[in-house]
Coordinates of C-alpha atoms in Angstrom, one line a residue:
Chain A
M1 CA -18.5 -19.4 15.2
N2 CA -21.6 -20.3 13.4
H3 CA -24.2 -23.0 14.1
C4 CA -26.1 -25.2 11.9
T5 CA -29.5 -23.9 11.3
S6 CA -30.9 -27.4 11.3
C7 CA -29.1 -29.3 14.0
Q8 CA -27.6 -26.3 15.8
K9 CA -24.1 -28.0 16.1
A10 CA -21.3 -25.5 15.4
L11 CA -20.2 -25.5 11.8
E12 CA -16.7 -26.9 10.9
G13 CA -14.9 -26.1 7.8
S14 CA -17.3 -24.6 5.2
W15 CA -20.2 -22.6 6.7
L16 CA -22.2 -23.3 3.6
V17 CA -23.0 -26.8 4.8
C18 CA -23.0 -28.7 8.0
A19 CA -20.6 -31.4 8.1
D20 CA -22.6 -33.2 10.8
C21 CA -26.2 -33.3 9.5
G22 CA -25.5 -32.3 6.0
A23 CA -28.0 -29.4 5.9
V24 CA -27.2 -26.6 3.3
Q25 CA -27.1 -23.4 5.2
S26 CA -29.1 -20.3 4.1
D27 CA -27.0 -17.6 5.4
S28 CA -26.1 -15.3 2.6
T29 CA -24.0 -12.9 4.8
I30 CA -21.0 -15.2 5.2
D31 CA -17.6 -14.2 3.6
F32 CA -15.7 -16.0 1.0
F33 CA -13.3 -17.5 3.4
Q34 CA -16.1 -18.8 5.6
A35 CA -17.7 -20.3 2.4
L36 CA -14.5 -22.3 1.6
G37 CA -13.9 -23.0 5.2
H38 CA -10.6 -21.3 5.1
E39 CA -8.9 -19.1 7.7
R40 CA -9.0 -15.4 6.7
R41 CA -5.4 -14.9 5.5
F42 CA -3.4 -13.9 2.1
G43 CA -1.4 -17.0 2.1
I44 CA -3.3 -19.9 0.7
D45 CA -2.4 -23.3 -0.6
T46 CA -4.5 -22.9 -3.8
A47 CA -4.2 -26.6 -4.8
A48 CA -5.8 -27.6 -1.4
L49 CA -8.3 -24.8 -1.7
E50 CA -9.2 -26.1 -5.3
R51 CA -9.7 -29.6 -3.8
E52 CA -12.0 -28.3 -1.2
F53 CA -13.8 -26.2 -3.7
H54 CA -14.6 -29.3 -5.8
R55 CA -15.6 -31.3 -2.8
L56 CA -18.1 -28.5 -1.7
S57 CA -19.3 -28.2 -5.2
R58 CA -20.4 -31.6 -5.5
R59 CA -21.7 -31.6 -1.9
L60 CA -23.9 -28.5 -2.7
H61 CA -24.8 -29.3 -6.4
P62 CA -28.4 -28.5 -7.2
D63 CA -28.8 -31.9 -8.8
R64 CA -28.5 -33.5 -5.4
F65 CA -31.5 -31.6 -4.3
A66 CA -33.7 -32.2 -7.2
R67 CA -36.3 -34.1 -5.0
A68 CA -35.7 -32.1 -1.8
S69 CA -38.0 -29.3 -0.5
A70 CA -38.3 -26.0 -2.4
E71 CA -36.4 -24.3 0.3
E72 CA -33.4 -26.9 0.1
Q73 CA -33.4 -26.3 -3.5
Q74 CA -33.2 -22.7 -3.0
N75 CA -30.5 -23.0 -0.5
S76 CA -28.5 -25.4 -2.7
L77 CA -28.7 -22.8 -5.6
A78 CA -27.6 -19.8 -3.5
A79 CA -24.9 -21.7 -1.8
T80 CA -23.4 -23.0 -5.1
A81 CA -23.5 -19.4 -6.4
L82 CA -21.7 -18.1 -3.3
L83 CA -19.1 -20.9 -3.4
N84 CA -18.3 -20.1 -7.1
D85 CA -17.9 -16.4 -6.4
A86 CA -15.6 -17.3 -3.4
W87 CA -13.3 -19.7 -5.4
R88 CA -13.2 -17.2 -8.3
T89 CA -12.2 -14.4 -6.0
L90 CA -9.8 -16.4 -3.7
R91 CA -7.9 -18.3 -6.4
D92 CA -6.4 -15.2 -7.9
P93 CA -3.7 -13.6 -5.9
V94 CA -4.5 -10.0 -6.7
S95 CA -8.4 -10.3 -6.4
R96 CA -7.8 -12.2 -3.1
L97 CA -5.7 -9.3 -1.7
E98 CA -8.3 -6.8 -2.8
Y99 CA -11.2 -8.8 -1.3
L100 CA -9.4 -9.5 2.0
L101 CA -8.5 -5.8 2.4
K102 CA -12.0 -4.8 1.6
L103 CA -13.3 -7.3 4.1
E104 CA -11.0 -5.8 6.8
G105 CA -12.5 -2.4 6.2
H106 CA -9.9 -0.8 4.0
A107 CA -11.0 1.3 1.0
V108 CA -9.6 -0.3 -2.1
G109 CA -10.3 0.2 -5.8
E110 CA -12.1 2.6 -8.1
E111 CA -15.4 2.7 -6.2
H112 CA -13.8 4.2 -3.4
A113 CA -12.1 6.8 -5.3
G114 CA -13.0 10.4 -5.0
K115 CA -14.5 10.0 -1.6
G116 CA -11.5 11.5 0.2
K117 CA -8.7 13.6 -1.1
S118 CA -6.5 11.5 -3.4
A119 CA -3.4 13.5 -2.5
E120 CA -2.3 11.1 0.2
R121 CA -2.7 8.3 -2.4
Q122 CA -0.8 10.1 -5.0
P123 CA 1.8 7.6 -6.7
P124 CA 5.4 8.7 -6.5
S125 CA 6.2 11.6 -8.8
D126 CA 9.1 9.6 -10.5
L127 CA 6.6 7.0 -11.5
L128 CA 4.1 9.5 -12.7
E129 CA 6.8 11.2 -15.0
E130 CA 7.5 7.9 -16.5
V131 CA 4.0 6.9 -16.8
F132 CA 3.3 10.1 -18.6
E133 CA 6.3 9.9 -20.9
L134 CA 5.4 6.3 -21.8
N135 CA 1.9 7.5 -22.7
V136 CA 3.3 10.1 -25.0
Q137 CA 5.4 7.5 -26.8
L138 CA 2.4 5.1 -27.2
E139 CA 0.3 8.0 -28.5
E140 CA 2.9 8.8 -31.0
L141 CA 3.1 5.4 -32.3
R142 CA -0.7 4.9 -32.5
M143 CA -0.8 8.2 -34.4
S144 CA 1.8 7.1 -37.0
Q145 CA -0.2 3.6 -37.3
K146 CA -3.4 5.6 -37.9
M147 CA -1.8 7.6 -40.7
G148 CA -0.8 4.3 -42.2
E149 CA 3.1 5.1 -41.8
A150 CA 5.3 2.2 -41.1
A151 CA 6.3 2.2 -37.5
D152 CA 9.6 3.7 -36.8
G153 CA 11.9 0.8 -35.8
A154 CA 13.9 2.8 -33.1
V155 CA 10.6 3.8 -31.6
V156 CA 9.3 0.3 -31.4
K157 CA 12.5 -1.0 -29.9
D158 CA 12.4 1.7 -27.5
L159 CA 8.9 1.0 -26.6
A160 CA 9.5 -2.8 -26.3
A161 CA 12.4 -2.0 -23.8
T162 CA 10.2 0.2 -21.8
G163 CA 7.5 -2.6 -21.7
V164 CA 10.2 -5.1 -20.4
R165 CA 11.1 -2.5 -17.8
F166 CA 7.6 -2.0 -16.5
E167 CA 7.1 -5.8 -16.4
S168 CA 10.0 -6.1 -14.0
M169 CA 8.5 -3.3 -12.0
L170 CA 5.3 -5.1 -11.9
Q171 CA 7.2 -8.2 -10.7
A172 CA 8.9 -6.3 -8.0
V173 CA 5.4 -5.1 -7.0
D174 CA 4.2 -8.5 -6.7
D175 CA 7.1 -9.7 -4.8
A176 CA 6.6 -6.8 -2.3
L177 CA 2.8 -7.7 -2.1
A178 CA 3.9 -11.3 -1.2
A179 CA 6.1 -10.1 1.6
E180 CA 3.6 -7.6 3.1
S181 CA 0.8 -10.2 3.0
A182 CA 3.1 -12.7 4.9
K183 CA 3.7 -10.1 7.4
W184 CA -0.1 -9.4 7.6
D185 CA -0.8 -13.3 8.0
T186 CA 1.7 -13.6 10.9
G187 CA 1.4 -10.1 12.4
A188 CA -0.4 -8.6 15.4
A189 CA -2.9 -5.8 14.9
E190 CA -0.5 -2.9 14.6
A191 CA 1.7 -4.8 12.1
R192 CA -1.3 -5.7 10.2
T193 CA -2.5 -2.2 9.8
E194 CA 0.9 -1.1 8.5
A195 CA 1.1 -4.0 6.1
A196 CA -2.4 -3.3 4.8
T197 CA -1.6 0.4 4.2
R198 CA 1.5 -0.7 2.3
M199 CA -0.5 -3.3 0.3
I200 CA -2.9 -0.6 -0.8
Q201 CA -0.2 1.6 -2.1
L202 CA 1.2 -1.3 -3.8
L203 CA -2.0 -2.3 -5.5
D204 CA -2.5 1.2 -6.7
R205 CA 1.0 1.0 -8.2
R206 CA 0.4 -2.3 -9.6
R207 CA -2.8 -1.0 -11.4
Y208 CA -0.7 1.6 -13.0
L209 CA 1.8 -0.7 -14.3
Q210 CA -0.4 -3.3 -15.5
N211 CA -2.4 -0.9 -17.6
L212 CA 0.7 0.3 -19.0
V213 CA 2.1 -3.1 -19.8
R214 CA -1.3 -4.0 -21.5
D215 CA -1.2 -0.8 -23.5
V216 CA 2.4 -1.4 -24.7
H217 CA 1.5 -4.8 -25.7
E218 CA -1.6 -3.7 -27.5
T219 CA 0.2 -1.1 -29.4
L220 CA 3.3 -3.1 -30.3
G221 CA 0.9 -5.9 -31.3
A222 CA -0.8 -3.5 -33.7
A223 CA 2.6 -2.3 -35.0
A224 CA 3.8 -5.8 -35.6
Chain B
M1 CA -23.4 4.8 -19.0
A2 CA -23.9 7.6 -21.2
Y3 CA -21.8 10.7 -21.0
S4 CA -23.5 14.1 -20.7
D5 CA -23.4 16.3 -23.9
K6 CA -20.9 18.5 -22.2
V7 CA -18.4 15.8 -21.7
V8 CA -18.8 14.7 -25.2
D9 CA -18.1 18.1 -26.4
H10 CA -14.9 18.6 -24.3
Y11 CA -13.9 15.0 -25.2
N12 CA -14.4 15.8 -29.1
N13 CA -13.2 19.3 -28.9
P14 CA -10.6 19.5 -26.0
R15 CA -9.7 23.0 -25.2
N16 CA -6.1 24.0 -24.6
V17 CA -4.3 20.8 -25.2
G18 CA -0.6 21.2 -25.3
T19 CA 2.5 21.8 -23.7
L20 CA 4.1 25.0 -21.9
D21 CA 7.8 25.4 -21.4
K22 CA 8.2 23.6 -18.2
S23 CA 11.5 25.3 -17.2
S24 CA 10.1 28.8 -17.6
E25 CA 9.8 30.8 -14.4
E26 CA 6.4 31.8 -15.2
V27 CA 5.1 28.4 -15.8
G28 CA 3.6 26.1 -13.1
T29 CA 3.3 22.3 -14.0
G30 CA 1.0 19.9 -12.2
L31 CA 1.4 16.4 -12.9
V32 CA -1.2 14.0 -11.1
G33 CA -2.5 10.6 -11.4
A34 CA -5.4 8.6 -10.3
P35 CA -4.1 5.4 -8.7
E36 CA -7.6 3.9 -8.9
C37 CA -7.9 3.9 -12.8
G38 CA -4.4 4.7 -13.9
D39 CA -5.2 7.9 -15.5
V40 CA -2.5 10.7 -15.7
M41 CA -3.2 14.4 -16.2
R42 CA -0.7 17.2 -16.7
L43 CA -2.0 20.7 -16.3
Q44 CA 0.1 23.8 -17.0
I45 CA -0.4 27.5 -16.2
R46 CA 1.6 30.5 -17.3
V47 CA 1.1 33.3 -14.8
N48 CA 1.8 36.9 -15.3
P49 CA 4.3 37.8 -12.5
E50 CA 3.0 41.3 -12.1
T51 CA -0.7 40.6 -11.8
Q52 CA -0.7 36.9 -10.8
V53 CA -3.2 36.2 -13.4
I54 CA -3.3 32.9 -15.2
E55 CA -2.8 34.0 -19.0
E56 CA -2.4 30.7 -20.5
A57 CA -3.3 27.1 -19.5
K58 CA -2.5 23.8 -21.2
F59 CA -3.2 20.3 -20.4
K60 CA -2.4 16.8 -21.5
T61 CA -4.5 13.9 -20.1
F62 CA -4.3 10.2 -20.8
G63 CA -7.5 8.7 -19.4
C64 CA -11.3 8.3 -19.9
G65 CA -13.6 10.8 -21.4
S66 CA -14.5 12.3 -18.0
A67 CA -10.9 12.9 -17.1
I68 CA -10.2 14.5 -20.4
A69 CA -13.3 16.7 -20.1
S70 CA -12.6 17.6 -16.5
S71 CA -9.0 18.8 -17.3
S72 CA -10.1 20.6 -20.4
L73 CA -12.8 22.4 -18.6
A74 CA -10.2 23.1 -15.8
T75 CA -8.0 24.9 -18.2
E76 CA -10.9 27.1 -19.6
W77 CA -11.8 27.9 -16.0
V78 CA -8.4 29.0 -14.6
K79 CA -7.6 31.1 -17.6
G80 CA -8.0 34.9 -16.7
K81 CA -8.3 34.1 -13.0
T82 CA -5.7 35.1 -10.4
I83 CA -3.9 32.5 -8.7
A84 CA -5.9 33.1 -5.5
E85 CA -9.3 32.7 -7.7
A86 CA -8.1 29.7 -9.4
M87 CA -7.5 28.0 -5.9
E88 CA -11.3 28.6 -5.4
I89 CA -12.3 26.0 -8.1
K90 CA -13.7 23.0 -6.4
N91 CA -14.1 19.7 -7.9
T92 CA -17.8 19.8 -7.1
D93 CA -18.0 22.6 -9.6
I94 CA -16.8 20.5 -12.2
V95 CA -19.0 17.6 -11.3
K96 CA -22.0 20.0 -11.6
E97 CA -20.9 21.5 -14.8
L98 CA -20.2 18.3 -16.5
A99 CA -22.9 16.3 -14.9
L100 CA -20.5 13.6 -13.9
P101 CA -22.0 10.4 -12.5
P102 CA -20.8 9.3 -9.1
V103 CA -18.2 6.7 -10.5
K104 CA -16.5 9.5 -12.3
I105 CA -16.3 12.1 -9.6
H106 CA -12.6 11.0 -9.0
C107 CA -11.9 12.6 -12.5
S108 CA -12.9 15.9 -11.2
V109 CA -11.0 15.5 -8.0
L110 CA -8.0 14.8 -10.2
A111 CA -8.5 18.0 -12.0
E112 CA -8.6 20.0 -8.9
D113 CA -5.4 18.3 -7.7
A114 CA -3.8 19.2 -11.1
I115 CA -4.9 22.8 -10.8
R116 CA -3.5 22.9 -7.1
A117 CA -0.3 21.1 -8.1
A118 CA 0.3 23.5 -11.0
I119 CA -0.3 26.6 -8.7
G120 CA 2.0 25.1 -6.0
D121 CA 4.7 24.5 -8.5
W122 CA 4.5 28.0 -9.7
K123 CA 4.6 29.3 -6.2
K124 CA 7.6 27.2 -5.3
K125 CA 9.4 28.5 -8.4
N126 CA 8.5 32.1 -7.5
G127 CA 9.1 31.9 -3.8
V128 CA 5.6 32.6 -2.9
A129 CA 4.6 31.1 0.5
E130 CA 1.8 28.8 0.6
T131 CA -1.3 30.7 1.6
V132 CA -2.8 29.6 4.8
A133 CA -6.5 29.0 4.6
V134 CA -8.2 31.5 6.8
A135 CA -11.3 30.4 8.4
A136 CA -14.1 32.9 7.1
N137 CA -16.0 33.0 10.4

């Protein structure tokens, strides 16, 4: 619960602006969910959130404060910047997932790598084997492209099939992420911890797969 | 971010790139990946069964310059060492040698993991029990 710095009433909805007296708040420590006045959860009605984002954008827009005090102008600028970051982050399911997990104190992403032993976060060995083999294939194809050789039709076809397979693996990961995030949204503390652990693993797997799918498309695009 | 000269050197002239026969009893293979950035690294060692000295080491890494340099350096370092000596190599040694910036420390961790995985694979093949770390004091 946060209170308006101007009228001291409890803030409802977005913590960026007081719904009661209209004062823009200068609290830069609020998180993206608080900025958009949304409960902290994975499942979000993005269309409704977008409407709220637009409403708040208009409400906080610096143009509206052109004749206000320097402090109010500053608050409007800062609040608008925060609101934009919040919407950009929460609109995308994956960045929302990563953000919320970080907010909950979990180590996610590259900047947390190497702080602990990565052994417990090692992806399954079957996936590693596949990833390695695919990279070998990709490299061979790139080499032949560099040498100006015509791409081997069979290799290209093989690679395209691998790309499709990895795309469906990516889809499976996204489905699993959706299932785990629903568990988190509705679960108690223990279920939440479990779901979060699963989601971090899934996100790791997703990053792998996404890079591979991208590499396959890039290489095939160059071969075409 | 600029890479150090040593990273650039290993990146441009990687040492010991290649493949050893995975099915050989004398060869240990370590395949590891960094979930954070999607890098994959394979490090292989050929161990003399009599002396337990690593006589040959090869690597193949798909990843950034730091990951390639870390694994290239790792193969250089393990060559000529015994299994026990190679286990002593720490990722921090690699960080120091290559002057890796903080965001690339995980590349060195990956190289250390790869060495350990390769040694672990060789030990499993040859029925050598995992040595239990004994506290020095």
